Short mmCIF file of C-alpha atoms in Angstrom, two decimals:
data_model
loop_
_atom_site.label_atom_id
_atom_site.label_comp_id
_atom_site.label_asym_id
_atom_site.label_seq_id
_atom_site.Cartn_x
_atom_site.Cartn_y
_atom_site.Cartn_z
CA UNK A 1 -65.65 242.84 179.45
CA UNK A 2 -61.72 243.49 180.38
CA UNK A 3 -60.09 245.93 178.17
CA UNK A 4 -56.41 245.58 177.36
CA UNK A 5 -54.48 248.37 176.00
CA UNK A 6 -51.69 247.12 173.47
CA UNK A 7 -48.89 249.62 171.91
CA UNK A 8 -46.25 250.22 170.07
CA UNK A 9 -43.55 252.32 170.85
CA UNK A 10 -40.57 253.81 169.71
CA UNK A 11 -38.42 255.92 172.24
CA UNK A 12 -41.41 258.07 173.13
CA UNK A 13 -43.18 257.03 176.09
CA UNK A 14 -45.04 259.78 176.00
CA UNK A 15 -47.46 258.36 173.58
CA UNK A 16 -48.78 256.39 176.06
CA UNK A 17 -49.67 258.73 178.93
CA UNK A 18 -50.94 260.59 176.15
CA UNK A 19 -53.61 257.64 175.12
CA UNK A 20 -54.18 257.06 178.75
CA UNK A 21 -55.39 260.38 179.34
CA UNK A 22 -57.62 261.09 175.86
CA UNK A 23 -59.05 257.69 177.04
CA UNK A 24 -60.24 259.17 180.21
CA UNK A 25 -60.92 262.58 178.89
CA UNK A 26 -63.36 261.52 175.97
CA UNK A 27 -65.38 259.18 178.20
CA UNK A 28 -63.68 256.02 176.56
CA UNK A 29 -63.55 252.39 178.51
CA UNK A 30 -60.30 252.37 180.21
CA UNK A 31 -57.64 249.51 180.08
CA UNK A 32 -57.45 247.36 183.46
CA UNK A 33 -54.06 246.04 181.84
CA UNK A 34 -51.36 248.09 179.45
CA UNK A 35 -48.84 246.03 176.90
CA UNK A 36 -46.44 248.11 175.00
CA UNK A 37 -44.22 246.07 171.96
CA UNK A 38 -40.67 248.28 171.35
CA UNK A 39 -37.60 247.28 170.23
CA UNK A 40 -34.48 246.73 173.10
CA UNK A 41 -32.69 250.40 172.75
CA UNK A 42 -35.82 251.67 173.45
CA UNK A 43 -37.08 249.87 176.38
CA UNK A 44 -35.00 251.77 178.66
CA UNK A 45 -36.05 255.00 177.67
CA UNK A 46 -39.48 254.11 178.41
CA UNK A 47 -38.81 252.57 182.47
CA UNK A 48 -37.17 256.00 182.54
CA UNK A 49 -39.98 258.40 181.83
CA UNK A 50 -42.88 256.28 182.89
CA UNK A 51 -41.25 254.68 186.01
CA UNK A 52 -38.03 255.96 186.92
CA UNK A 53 -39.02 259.85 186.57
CA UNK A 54 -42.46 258.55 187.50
CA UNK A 55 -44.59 260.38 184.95
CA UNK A 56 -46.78 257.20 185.06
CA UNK A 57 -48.12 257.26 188.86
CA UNK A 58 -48.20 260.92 188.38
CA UNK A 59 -50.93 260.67 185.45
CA UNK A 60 -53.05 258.07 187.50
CA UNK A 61 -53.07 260.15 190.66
CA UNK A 62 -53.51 263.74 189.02
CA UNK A 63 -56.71 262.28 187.61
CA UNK A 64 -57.96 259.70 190.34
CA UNK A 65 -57.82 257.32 187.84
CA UNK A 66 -58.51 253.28 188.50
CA UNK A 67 -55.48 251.10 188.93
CA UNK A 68 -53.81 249.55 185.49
CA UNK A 69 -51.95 246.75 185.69
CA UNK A 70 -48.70 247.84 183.70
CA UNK A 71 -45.19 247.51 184.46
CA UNK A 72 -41.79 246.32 183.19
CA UNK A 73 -42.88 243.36 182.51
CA UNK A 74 -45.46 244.35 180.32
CA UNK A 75 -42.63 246.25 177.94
CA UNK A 76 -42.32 243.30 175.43
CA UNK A 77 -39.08 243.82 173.32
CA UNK A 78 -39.20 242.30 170.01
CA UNK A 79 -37.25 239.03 169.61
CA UNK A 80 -36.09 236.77 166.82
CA UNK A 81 -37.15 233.18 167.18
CA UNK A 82 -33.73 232.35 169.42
CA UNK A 83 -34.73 234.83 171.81
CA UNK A 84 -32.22 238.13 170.67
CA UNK A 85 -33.86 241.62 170.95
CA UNK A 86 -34.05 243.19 168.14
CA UNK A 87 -32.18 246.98 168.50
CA UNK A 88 -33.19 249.54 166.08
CA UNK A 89 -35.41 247.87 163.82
CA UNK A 90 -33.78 249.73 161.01
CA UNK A 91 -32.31 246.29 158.87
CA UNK A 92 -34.29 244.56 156.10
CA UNK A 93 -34.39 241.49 158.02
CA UNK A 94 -35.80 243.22 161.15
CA UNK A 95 -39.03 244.18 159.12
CA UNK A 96 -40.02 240.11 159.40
CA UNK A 97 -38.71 239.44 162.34
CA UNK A 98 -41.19 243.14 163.97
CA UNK A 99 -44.12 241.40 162.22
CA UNK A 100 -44.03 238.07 162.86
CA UNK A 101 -43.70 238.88 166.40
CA UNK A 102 -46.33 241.77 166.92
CA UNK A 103 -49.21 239.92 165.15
CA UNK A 104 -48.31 236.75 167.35
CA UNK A 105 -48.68 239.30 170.16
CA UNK A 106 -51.71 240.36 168.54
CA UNK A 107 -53.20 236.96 167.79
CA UNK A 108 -52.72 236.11 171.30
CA UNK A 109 -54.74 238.97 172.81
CA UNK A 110 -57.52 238.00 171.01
CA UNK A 111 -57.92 234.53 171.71
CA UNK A 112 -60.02 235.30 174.60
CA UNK A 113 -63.98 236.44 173.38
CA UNK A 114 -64.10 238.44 177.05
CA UNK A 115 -61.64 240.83 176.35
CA UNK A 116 -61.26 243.98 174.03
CA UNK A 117 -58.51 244.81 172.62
CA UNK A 118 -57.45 249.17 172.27
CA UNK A 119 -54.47 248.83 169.73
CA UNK A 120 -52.41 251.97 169.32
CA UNK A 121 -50.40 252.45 166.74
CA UNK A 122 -49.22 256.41 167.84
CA UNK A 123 -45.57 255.67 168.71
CA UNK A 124 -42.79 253.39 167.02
CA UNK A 125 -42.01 253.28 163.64
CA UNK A 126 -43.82 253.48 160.55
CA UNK A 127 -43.80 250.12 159.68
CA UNK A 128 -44.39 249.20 163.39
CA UNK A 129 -47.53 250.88 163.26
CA UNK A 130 -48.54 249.06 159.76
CA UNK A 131 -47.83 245.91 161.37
CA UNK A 132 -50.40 246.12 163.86
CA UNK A 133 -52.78 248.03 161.67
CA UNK A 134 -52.55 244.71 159.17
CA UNK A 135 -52.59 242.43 162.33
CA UNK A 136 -55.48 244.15 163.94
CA UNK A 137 -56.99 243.79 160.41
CA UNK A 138 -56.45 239.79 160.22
CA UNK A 139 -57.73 239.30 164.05
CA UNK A 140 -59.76 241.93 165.22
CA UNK A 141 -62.99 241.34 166.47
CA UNK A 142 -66.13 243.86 166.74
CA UNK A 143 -64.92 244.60 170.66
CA UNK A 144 -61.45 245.83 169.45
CA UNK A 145 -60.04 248.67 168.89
CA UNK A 146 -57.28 250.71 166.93
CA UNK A 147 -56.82 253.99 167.35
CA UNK A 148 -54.20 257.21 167.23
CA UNK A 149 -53.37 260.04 169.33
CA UNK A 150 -52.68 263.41 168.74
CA UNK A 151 -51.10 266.61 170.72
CA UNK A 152 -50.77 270.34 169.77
CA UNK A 153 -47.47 270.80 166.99
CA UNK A 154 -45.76 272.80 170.00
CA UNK A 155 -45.97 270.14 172.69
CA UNK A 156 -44.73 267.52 169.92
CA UNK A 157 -41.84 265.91 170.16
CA UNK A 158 -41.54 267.61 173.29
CA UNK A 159 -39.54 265.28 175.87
CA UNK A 160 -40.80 266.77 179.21
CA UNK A 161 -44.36 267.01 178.01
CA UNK A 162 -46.14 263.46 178.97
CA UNK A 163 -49.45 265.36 179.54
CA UNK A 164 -52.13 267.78 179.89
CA UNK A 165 -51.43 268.66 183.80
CA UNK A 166 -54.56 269.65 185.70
CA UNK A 167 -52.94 272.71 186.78
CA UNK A 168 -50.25 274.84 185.80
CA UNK A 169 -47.15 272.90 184.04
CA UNK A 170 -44.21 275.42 182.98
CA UNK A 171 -41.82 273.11 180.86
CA UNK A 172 -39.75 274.40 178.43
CA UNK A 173 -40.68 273.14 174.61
CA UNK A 174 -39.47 274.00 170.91
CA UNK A 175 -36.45 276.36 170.63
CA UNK A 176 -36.28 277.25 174.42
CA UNK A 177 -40.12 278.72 174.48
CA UNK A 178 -41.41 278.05 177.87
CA UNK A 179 -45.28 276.42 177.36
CA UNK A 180 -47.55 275.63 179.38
CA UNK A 181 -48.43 271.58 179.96
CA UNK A 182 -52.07 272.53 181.41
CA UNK A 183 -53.00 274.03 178.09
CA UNK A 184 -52.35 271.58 175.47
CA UNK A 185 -54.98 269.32 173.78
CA UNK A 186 -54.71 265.81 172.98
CA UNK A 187 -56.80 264.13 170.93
CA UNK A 188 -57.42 260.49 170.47
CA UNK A 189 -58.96 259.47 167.20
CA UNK A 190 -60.46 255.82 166.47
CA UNK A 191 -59.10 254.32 162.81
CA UNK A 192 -61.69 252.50 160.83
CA UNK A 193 -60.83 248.74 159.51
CA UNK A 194 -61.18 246.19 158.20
CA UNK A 195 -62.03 243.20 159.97
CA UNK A 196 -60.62 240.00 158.26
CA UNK A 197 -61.28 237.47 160.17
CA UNK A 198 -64.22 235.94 159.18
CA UNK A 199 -63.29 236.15 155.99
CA UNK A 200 -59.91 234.75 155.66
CA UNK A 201 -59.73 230.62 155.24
CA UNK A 202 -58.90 229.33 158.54
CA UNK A 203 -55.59 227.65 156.81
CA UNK A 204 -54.27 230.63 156.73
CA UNK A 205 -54.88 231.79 160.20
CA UNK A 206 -53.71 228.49 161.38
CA UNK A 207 -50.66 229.00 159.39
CA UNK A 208 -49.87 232.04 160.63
CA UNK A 209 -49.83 230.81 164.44
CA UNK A 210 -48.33 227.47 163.77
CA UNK A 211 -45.29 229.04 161.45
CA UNK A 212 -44.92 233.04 161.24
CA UNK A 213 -46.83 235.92 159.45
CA UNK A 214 -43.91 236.44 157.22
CA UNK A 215 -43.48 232.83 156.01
CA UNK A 216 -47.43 233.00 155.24
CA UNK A 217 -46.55 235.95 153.00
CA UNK A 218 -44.48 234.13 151.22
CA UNK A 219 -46.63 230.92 150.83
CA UNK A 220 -48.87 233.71 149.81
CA UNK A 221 -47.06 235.79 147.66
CA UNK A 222 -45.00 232.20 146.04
CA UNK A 223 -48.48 230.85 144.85
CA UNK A 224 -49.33 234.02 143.02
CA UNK A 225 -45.04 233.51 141.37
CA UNK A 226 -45.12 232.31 138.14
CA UNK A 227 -41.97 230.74 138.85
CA UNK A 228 -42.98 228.64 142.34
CA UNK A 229 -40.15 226.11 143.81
CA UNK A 230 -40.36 223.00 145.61
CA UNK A 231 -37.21 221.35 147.71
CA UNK A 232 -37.36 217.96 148.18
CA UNK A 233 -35.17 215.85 150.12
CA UNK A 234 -35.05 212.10 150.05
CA UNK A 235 -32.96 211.50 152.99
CA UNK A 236 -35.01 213.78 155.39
CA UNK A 237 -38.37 213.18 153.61
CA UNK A 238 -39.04 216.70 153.89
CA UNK A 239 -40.60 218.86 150.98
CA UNK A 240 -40.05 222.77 151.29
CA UNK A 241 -41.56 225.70 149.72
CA UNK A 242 -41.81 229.56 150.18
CA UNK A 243 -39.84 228.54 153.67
CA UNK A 244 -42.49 226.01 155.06
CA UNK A 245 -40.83 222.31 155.84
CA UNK A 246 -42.71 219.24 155.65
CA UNK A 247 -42.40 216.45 156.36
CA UNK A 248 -43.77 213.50 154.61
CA UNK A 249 -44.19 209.57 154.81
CA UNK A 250 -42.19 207.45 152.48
CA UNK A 251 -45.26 206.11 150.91
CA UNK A 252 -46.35 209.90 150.32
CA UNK A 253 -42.95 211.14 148.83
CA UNK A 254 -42.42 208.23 146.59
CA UNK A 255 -45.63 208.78 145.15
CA UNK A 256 -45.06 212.56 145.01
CA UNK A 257 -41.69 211.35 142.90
CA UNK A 258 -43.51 208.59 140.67
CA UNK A 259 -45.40 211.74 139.03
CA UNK A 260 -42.49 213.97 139.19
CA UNK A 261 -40.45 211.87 137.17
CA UNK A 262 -42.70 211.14 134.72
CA UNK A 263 -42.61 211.98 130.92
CA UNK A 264 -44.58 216.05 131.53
CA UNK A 265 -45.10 214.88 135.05
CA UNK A 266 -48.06 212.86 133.67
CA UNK A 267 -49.65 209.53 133.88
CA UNK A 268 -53.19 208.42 133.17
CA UNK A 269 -54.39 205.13 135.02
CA UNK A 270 -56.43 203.35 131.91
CA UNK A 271 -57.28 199.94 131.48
CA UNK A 272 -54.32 198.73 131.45
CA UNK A 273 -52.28 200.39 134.19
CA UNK A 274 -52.17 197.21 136.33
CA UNK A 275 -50.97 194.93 134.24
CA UNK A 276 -48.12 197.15 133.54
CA UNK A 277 -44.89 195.98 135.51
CA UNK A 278 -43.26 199.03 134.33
CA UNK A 279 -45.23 200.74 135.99
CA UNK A 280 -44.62 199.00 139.65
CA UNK A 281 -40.92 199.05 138.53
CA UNK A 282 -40.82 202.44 137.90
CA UNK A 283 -42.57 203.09 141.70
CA UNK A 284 -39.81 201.14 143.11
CA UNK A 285 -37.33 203.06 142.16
CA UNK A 286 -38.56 205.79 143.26
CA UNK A 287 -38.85 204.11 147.14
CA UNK A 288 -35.07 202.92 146.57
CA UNK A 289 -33.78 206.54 146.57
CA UNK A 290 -35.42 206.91 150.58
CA UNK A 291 -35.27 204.72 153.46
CA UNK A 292 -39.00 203.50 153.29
CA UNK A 293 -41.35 201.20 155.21
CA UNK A 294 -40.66 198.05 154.11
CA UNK A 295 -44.10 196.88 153.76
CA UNK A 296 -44.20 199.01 150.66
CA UNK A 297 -42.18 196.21 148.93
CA UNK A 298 -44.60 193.78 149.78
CA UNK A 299 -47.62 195.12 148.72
CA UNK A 300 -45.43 195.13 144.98
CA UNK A 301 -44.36 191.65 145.60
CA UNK A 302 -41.21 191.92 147.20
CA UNK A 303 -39.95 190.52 150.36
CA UNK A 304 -37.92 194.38 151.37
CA UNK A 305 -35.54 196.56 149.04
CA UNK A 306 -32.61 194.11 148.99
CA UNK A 307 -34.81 191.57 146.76
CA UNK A 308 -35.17 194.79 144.73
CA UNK A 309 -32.13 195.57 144.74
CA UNK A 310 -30.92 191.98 143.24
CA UNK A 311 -33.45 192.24 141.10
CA UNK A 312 -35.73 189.63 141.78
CA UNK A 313 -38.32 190.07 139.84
CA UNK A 314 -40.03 187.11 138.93
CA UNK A 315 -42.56 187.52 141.46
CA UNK A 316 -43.27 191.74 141.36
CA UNK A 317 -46.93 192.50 142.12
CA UNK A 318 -49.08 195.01 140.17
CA UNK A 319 -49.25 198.67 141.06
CA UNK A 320 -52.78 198.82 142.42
CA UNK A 321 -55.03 202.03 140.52
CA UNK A 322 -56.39 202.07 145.03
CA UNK A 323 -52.89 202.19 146.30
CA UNK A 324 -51.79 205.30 144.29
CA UNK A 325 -55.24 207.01 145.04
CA UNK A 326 -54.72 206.23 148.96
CA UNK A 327 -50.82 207.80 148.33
CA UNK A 328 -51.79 210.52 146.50
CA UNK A 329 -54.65 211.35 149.58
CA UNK A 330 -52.23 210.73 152.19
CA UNK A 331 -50.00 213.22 150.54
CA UNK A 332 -52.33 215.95 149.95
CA UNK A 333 -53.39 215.70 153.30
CA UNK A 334 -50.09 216.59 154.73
CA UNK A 335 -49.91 219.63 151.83
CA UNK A 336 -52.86 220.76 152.95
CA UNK A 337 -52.54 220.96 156.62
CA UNK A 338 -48.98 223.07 156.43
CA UNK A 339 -50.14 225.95 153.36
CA UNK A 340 -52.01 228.11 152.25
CA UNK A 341 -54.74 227.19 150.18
CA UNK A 342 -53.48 228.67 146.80
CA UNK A 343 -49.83 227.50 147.82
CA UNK A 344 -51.38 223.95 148.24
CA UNK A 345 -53.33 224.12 144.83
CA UNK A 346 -50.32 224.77 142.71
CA UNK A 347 -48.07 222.06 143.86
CA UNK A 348 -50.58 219.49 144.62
CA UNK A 349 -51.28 216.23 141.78
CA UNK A 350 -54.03 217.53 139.93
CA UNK A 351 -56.86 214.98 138.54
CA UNK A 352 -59.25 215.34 135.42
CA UNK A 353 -61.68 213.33 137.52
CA UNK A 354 -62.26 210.98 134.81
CA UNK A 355 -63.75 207.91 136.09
CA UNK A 356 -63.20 205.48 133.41
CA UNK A 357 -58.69 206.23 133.52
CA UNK A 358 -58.11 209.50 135.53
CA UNK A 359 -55.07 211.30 134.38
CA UNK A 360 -53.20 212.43 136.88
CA UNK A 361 -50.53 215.59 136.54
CA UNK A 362 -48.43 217.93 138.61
CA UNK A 363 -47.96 221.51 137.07
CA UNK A 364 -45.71 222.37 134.49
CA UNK A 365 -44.53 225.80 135.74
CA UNK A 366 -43.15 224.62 139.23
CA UNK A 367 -39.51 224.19 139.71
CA UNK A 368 -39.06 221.02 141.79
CA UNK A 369 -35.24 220.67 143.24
CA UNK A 370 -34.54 216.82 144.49
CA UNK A 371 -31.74 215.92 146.37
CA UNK A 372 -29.93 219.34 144.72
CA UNK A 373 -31.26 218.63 141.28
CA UNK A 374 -33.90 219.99 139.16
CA UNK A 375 -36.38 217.68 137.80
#
């Protein structure tokens, strides 16, 4: 099985000679291929140490150790989604932007069953190395790994210590002492957890890879809000919530709508319901507001939305109990495909189930904004 090595990094590049040799030291499987994730002021101090002053080469050939496919290339520096490196990683909208794009990094690694993942989360900062704890957590498998490494507190921090050299290494360290690199000790110590995977409802994997980890948090976090809201738009047919666009059908909006807009967002399809031009009336409306399919007029009756619109109504057609069942499951199933499972359960239209005149209703407690007003 291939074993990858993925990192994050800071400006120490240290941290990874450092894993490279506790791998080899304590016996552990060594990576045939190295990724390191850092932000773009720090990718330069890394080529520096590791290629440049050539502290990489040195560690493979002081220890006869096999080749590793790592390079410049492999140095991914964290982007935005238009393609700008992220510097410093130090602004509050930097903290998405890290983990969206290190557990897509991570996600990606571990698409493939013949390879292990070694995730180190020694350099970079703090919430660098939380990010791919918590993506490790969501995708790792049995094979992977996540680990961190650990030196002596007076080769620390030290900037020409990369190492334990296999023979006698005078470099000087803290406060101008002159140490020895042959005599430190690094450690590298495996970090228990939890494996998520198979327990987390594929939606929200999938939703995760199709959109971002941070707008999953929010779909997340929103369906736990007391106060959830919903965006619609008419004109693009698009319904958004906790940052997630959709985009619907006409039929599936204006059915979305016909609840909406009903008296507590409530309607119960008795006996009666069909025979109730009101009711088809009150449908079309709701279609007028979009540019729709105009076979939805003539399955009420109508020849398109201009005979509605002149209100021609002698010959309106009866708002079938079927057709607002077929809506309604049309609409759910493009909810459903784009959020989270909890998300999708507190904006969907709810049913009592009742066989005999199902009411149908659409929670109380969500704020629903159409066209820039609240319904």
């Amino acid at each position: 099985m291939k074993s990858i090595l993925i990192a994050v990094t800071g400006a120490s590049p240290q941290v990874l000679t450092e894993t490279i040799y506790a791998l080899h030291t304590q016996g552990k499987p060594m990576p045939e291929t190295v990724y390191v994730i850092t932000t773009e002021d720090s990718k330069q101090t890394l080529e520096n140490g590791l290629f440049v002053q050539g502290y990489w080469d040195k560690l493979i050939a002081d220890y006869q150790l096999p080749p590793i496919a790592f390079n410049s290339g492999h140095i991914w520096v964290i982007t935005d989604d238009k393609g700008n490196g992220l510097m410093d990683a130090k602004g509050i909208d930097d903290q998405s932007i890290m983990a969206d794009f290190i557990t897509q990094k991570v996600a990606q690694l571990t698409q493939d069953d013949d390879v292990a993942i070694h995730a180190s989360i020694a350099g970079g900062r703090k919430t660098m190395a939380f990010y791919m704890g918590y993506a490790m957590s969501l995708y790792g498998r049995e094979q992977d790994v996540l680990s961190h490494v650990f030196v002596d507190d007076e080769f620390e921090f030290v900037s020409d210590f990369y190492y334990p050299t296999p023979i006698d290494c005078f470099i000087q360290g803290k406060l101008g002492k002159t140490i020895n690199a042959k005599e430190a000790t690094v450690t590298l110590a495996e970090i228990p957890f939890v494996r998520m995977r198979r327990q987390v409802d594929e939606r929200i994997i999938n939703q995760m890879e199709e959109h971002s980890f941070s707008k999953t948090v929010s779909a997340l976090n929103s369906a736990n809000n007391i106060k959830t809201q919903v965006i619609i738009s008419t004109t693009e047919k698009t319904v958004e919530v906790a940052g997630i666009k959709i985009p619907l059908t006409g039929k599936s909006l204006a059915i979305y709508l016909f609840f909406l807009l009903k008296e507590e967002r409530k309607e119960t399809l008795g006996r009666y319901f069909e025979d109730d031009k009101s009711q088809t009336a009150h449908y079309l409306n709701v279609l007028d507001k979009m540019k729709a399919d105009v076979r939805l007029y003539k399955t009420m009756g109508l020849e398109d939305e201009g005979q509605w619109r002149q209100k021609s109504y002698d010959e309106l057609g009866e708002l079938k109990k079927d057709f607002i069942r077929q809506s309604i499951t049309g609409l759910h199933k493009s909810l459903k495909d784009k959020l989270v499972p909890d998300l999708f359960d507190k904006i969907k239209v709810h049913s009592d189930g009742i066989k005999s005149g199902s009411t149908y209703h659409i929670q109380a407690d969500v704020v629903f904004i159409c066209d820039n007003l609240t319904l």
